[in-house]
CSV table of C-alpha atoms and ligand atoms in Angstrom, one decimal:
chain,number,residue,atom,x,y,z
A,1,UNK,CA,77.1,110.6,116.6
A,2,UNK,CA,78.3,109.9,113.2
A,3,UNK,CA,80.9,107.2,112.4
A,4,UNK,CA,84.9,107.1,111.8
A,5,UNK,CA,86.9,104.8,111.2
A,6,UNK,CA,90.8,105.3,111.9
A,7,UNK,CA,93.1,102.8,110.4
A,8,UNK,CA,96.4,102.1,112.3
A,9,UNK,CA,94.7,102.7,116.2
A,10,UNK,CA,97.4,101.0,117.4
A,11,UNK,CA,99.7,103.0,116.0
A,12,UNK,CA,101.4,106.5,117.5
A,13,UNK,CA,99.4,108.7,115.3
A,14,UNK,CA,95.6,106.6,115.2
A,15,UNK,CA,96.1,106.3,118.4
A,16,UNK,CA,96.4,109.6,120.1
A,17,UNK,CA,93.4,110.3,116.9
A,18,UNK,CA,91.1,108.0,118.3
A,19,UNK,CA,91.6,109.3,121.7
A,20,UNK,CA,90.7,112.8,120.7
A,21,UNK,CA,87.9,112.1,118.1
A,22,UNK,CA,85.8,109.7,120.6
A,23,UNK,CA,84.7,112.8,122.1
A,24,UNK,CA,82.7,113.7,118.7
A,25,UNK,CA,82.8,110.7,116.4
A,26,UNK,CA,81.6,106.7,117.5
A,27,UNK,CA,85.6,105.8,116.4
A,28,UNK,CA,86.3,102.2,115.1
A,29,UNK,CA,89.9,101.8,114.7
A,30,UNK,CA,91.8,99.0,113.4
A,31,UNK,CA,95.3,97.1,114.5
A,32,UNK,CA,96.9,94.9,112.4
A,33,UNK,CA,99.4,92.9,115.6
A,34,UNK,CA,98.8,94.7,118.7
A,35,UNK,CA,95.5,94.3,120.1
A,36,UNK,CA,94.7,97.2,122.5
A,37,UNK,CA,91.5,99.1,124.2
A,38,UNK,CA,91.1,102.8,123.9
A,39,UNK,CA,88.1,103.8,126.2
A,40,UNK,CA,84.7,104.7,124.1
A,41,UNK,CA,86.9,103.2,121.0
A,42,UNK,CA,85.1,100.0,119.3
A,43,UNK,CA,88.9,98.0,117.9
A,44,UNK,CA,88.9,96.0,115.4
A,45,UNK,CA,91.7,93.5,113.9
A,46,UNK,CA,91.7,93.8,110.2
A,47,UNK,CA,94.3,93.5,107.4
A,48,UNK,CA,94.0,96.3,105.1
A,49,UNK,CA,95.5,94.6,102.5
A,50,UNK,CA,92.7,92.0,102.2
A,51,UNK,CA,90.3,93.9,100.2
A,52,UNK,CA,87.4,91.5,101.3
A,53,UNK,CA,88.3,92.3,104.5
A,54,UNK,CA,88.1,96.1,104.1
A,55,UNK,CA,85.0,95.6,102.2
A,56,UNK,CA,82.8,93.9,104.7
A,57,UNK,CA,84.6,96.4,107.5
A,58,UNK,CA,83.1,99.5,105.4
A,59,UNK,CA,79.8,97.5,105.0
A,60,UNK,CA,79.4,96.8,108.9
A,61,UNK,CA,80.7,100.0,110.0
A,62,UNK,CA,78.9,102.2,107.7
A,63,UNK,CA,81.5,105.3,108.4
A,64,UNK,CA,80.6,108.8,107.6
A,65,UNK,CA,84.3,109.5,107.4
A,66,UNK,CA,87.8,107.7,107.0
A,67,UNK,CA,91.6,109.0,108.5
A,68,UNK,CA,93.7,106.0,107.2
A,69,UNK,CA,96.9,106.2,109.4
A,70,UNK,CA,98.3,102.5,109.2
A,71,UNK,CA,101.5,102.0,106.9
A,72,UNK,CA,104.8,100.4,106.9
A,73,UNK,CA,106.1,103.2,108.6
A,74,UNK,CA,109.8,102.9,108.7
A,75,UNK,CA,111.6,104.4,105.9
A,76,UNK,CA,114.4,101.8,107.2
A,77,UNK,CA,112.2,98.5,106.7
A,78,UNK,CA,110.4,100.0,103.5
A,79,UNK,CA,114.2,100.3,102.0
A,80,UNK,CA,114.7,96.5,103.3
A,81,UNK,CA,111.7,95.3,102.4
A,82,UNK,CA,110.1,97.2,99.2
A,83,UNK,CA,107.3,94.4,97.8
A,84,UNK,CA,106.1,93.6,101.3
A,85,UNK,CA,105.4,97.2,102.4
A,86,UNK,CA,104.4,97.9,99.0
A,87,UNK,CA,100.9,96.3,99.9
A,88,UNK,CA,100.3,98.4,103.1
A,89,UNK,CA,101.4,101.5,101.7
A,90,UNK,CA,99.9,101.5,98.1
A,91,UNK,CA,97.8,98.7,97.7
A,92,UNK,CA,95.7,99.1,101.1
A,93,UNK,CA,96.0,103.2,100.9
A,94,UNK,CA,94.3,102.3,96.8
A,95,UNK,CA,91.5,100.0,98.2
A,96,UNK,CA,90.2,102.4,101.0
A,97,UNK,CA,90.5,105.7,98.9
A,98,UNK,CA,88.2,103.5,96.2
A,99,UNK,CA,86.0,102.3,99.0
A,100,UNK,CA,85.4,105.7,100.6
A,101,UNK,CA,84.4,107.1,96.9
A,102,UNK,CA,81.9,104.3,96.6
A,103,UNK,CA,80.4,105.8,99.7
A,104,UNK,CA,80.9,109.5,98.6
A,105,UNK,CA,82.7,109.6,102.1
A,106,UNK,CA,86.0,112.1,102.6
A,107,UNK,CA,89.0,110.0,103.4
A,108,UNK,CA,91.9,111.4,104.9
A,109,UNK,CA,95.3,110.4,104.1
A,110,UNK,CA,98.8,110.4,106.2
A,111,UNK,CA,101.5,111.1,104.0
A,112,UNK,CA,105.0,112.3,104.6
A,113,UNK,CA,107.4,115.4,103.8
A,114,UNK,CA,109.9,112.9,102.7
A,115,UNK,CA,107.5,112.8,99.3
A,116,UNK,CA,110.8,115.6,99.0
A,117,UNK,CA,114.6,115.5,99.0
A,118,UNK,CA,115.3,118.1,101.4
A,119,UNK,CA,117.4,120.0,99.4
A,120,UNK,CA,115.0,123.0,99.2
A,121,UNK,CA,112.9,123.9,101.9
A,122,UNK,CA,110.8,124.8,102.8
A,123,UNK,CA,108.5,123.1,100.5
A,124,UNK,CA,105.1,124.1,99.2
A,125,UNK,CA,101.9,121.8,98.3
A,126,UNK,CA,102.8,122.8,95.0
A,127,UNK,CA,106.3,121.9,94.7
A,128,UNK,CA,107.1,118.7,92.8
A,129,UNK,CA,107.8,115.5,94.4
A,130,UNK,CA,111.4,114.4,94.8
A,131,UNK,CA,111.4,111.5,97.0
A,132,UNK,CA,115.0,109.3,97.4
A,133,UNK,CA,113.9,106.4,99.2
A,134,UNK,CA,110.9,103.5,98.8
A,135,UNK,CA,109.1,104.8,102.1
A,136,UNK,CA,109.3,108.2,100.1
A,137,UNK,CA,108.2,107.2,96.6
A,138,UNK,CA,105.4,104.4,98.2
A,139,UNK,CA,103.8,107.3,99.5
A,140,UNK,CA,104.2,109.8,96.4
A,141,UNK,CA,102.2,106.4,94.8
A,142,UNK,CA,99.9,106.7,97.0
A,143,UNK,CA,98.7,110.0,96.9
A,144,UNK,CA,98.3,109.6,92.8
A,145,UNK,CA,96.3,106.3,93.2
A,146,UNK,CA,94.0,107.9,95.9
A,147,UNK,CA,93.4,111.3,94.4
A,148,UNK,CA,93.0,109.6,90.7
A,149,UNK,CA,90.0,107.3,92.0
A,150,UNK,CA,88.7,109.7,94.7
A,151,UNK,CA,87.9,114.0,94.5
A,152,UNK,CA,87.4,113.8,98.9
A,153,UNK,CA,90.9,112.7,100.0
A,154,UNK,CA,92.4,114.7,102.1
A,155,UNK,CA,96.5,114.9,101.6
A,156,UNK,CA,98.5,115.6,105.1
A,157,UNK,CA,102.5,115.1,104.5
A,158,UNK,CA,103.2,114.7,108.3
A,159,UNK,CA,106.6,115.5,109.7
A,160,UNK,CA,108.5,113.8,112.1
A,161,UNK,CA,106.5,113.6,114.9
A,162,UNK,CA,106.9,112.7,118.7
A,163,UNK,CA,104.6,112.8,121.6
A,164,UNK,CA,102.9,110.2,123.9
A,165,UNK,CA,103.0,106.5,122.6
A,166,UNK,CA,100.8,103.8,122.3
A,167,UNK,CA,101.4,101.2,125.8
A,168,UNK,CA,102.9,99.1,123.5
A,169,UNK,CA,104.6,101.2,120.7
A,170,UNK,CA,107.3,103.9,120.6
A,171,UNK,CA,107.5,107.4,119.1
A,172,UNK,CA,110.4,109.7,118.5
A,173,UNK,CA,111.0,110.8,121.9
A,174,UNK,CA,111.0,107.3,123.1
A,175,UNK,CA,112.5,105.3,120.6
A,176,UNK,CA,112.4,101.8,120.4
A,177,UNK,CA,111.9,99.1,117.7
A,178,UNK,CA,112.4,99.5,113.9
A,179,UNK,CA,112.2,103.4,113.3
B,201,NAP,N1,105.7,108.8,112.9
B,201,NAP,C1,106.1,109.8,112.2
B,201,NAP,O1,107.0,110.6,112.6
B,201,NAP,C2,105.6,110.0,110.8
B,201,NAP,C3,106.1,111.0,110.0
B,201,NAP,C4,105.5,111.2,108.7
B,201,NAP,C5,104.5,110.5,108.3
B,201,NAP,N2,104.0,109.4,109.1
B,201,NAP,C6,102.9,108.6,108.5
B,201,NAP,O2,101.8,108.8,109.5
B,201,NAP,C7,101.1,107.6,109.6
B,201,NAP,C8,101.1,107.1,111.0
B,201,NAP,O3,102.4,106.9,111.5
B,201,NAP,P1,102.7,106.2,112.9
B,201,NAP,O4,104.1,106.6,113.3
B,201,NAP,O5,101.5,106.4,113.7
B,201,NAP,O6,102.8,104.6,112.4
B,201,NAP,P2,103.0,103.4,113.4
B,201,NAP,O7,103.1,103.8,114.8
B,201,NAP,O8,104.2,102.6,112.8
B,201,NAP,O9,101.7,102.5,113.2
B,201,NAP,C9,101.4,101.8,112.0
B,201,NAP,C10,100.0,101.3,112.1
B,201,NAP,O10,99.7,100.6,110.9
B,201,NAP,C11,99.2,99.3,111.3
B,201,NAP,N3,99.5,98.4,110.2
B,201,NAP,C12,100.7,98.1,109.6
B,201,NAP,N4,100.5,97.2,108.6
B,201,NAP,C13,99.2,96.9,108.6
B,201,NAP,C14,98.3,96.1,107.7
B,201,NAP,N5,98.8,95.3,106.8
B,201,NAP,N6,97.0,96.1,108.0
B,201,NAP,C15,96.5,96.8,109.0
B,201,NAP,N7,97.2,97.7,109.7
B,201,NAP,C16,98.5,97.7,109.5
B,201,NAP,C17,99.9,98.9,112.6
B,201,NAP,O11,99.2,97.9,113.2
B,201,NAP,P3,99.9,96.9,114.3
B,201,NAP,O12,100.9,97.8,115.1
B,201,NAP,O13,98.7,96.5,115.2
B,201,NAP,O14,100.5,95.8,113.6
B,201,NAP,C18,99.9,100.3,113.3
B,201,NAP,O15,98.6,100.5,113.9
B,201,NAP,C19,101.8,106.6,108.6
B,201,NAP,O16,101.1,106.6,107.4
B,201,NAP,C20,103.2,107.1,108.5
B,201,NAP,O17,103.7,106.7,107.3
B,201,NAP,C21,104.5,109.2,110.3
């Protein structure tokens, strides 16, 4: 089976990913705070903002594909805190797009609608950006720096979502903790 890596499996999103893809893919995901198993998931603690780090991860893992879900993922704390999540949601998101190119490997990025005001939906890929807040206009950032340095990332603006959580986490159905 060929290799992915998911960044952010102990997040809501990598981790209902890993879940699904470990039926096709031999899935290494990575947590940041919240160690965690997933069955037939290899985790790994890593902080994607140590680009030594991230190098010697792609090196040992050897993926044949990237889905980077891990973020600062509270528009809230991102308003609060706008250096700090900077790193995760920019810097990090830079790094693996430049390390997936190196490898000629397609990366897939989560992004979010609120790249757009909502003052005139619905929106089209094509629309310009219009972000109001840092969470919105980290992620507009992102998507330049990783498409500038990288022709196989893949751009999904995710909505709100909700569904089954991580043991440890929350999603919008069952909300809890900073979002
Ligand atoms: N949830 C939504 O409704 C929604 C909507 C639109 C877009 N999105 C986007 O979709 C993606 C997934 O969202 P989510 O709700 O699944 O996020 P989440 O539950 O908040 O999980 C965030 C993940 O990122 C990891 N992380 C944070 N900082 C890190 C760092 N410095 N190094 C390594 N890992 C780090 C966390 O690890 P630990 O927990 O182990 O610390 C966690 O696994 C994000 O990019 C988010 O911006 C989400």
């Amino acid at each position: 089976m060929k290799k992915l890596l998911v960044t952010g499996a102990s997040g809501f999103l990598g981790w209902n990913l890993c879940q699904l893809a470990q039926q096709e893919w031999e899935v290494y995901g990575t947590y940041l705070s919240q160690p965690l198993a997933i069955p037939g998931v290899t985790l790994l603690q890593a902080d994607l903002r140590d680009f030594q780090h991230l190098k010697v991860l792609f090196q040992e893992i050897q993926p044949a594909a990237v889905i980077h879900t891990a973020a600062q993922s509270s528009p809230n704390y991102c308003q609060t805190h706008p250096t700090e999540s900077y790193h995760i949601n920019v810097t990090a998101s830079s790094y693996i797009a430049g390390l997936s190119a190196d490898r000629q490997i397609p990366c897939v990025f989560t992004s979010t609608d609120l790249v757009f005001d909502g003052r005139n939906p619905p929106y089209r890929e094509t629309d310009p950006v219009s972000p109001i807040s840092y969470y919105g206009e980290q992620k507009v950032r992102a998507e330049l720096e990783m498409r500038s340095g990288h022709g196989q990332v893949a751009i999904c603006r995710m909505p709100l979502m909700f569904g089954a959580a991580p043991p440890h986490g929350s999603s919008f159905t069952a909300c809890s903790g900073n979002k």
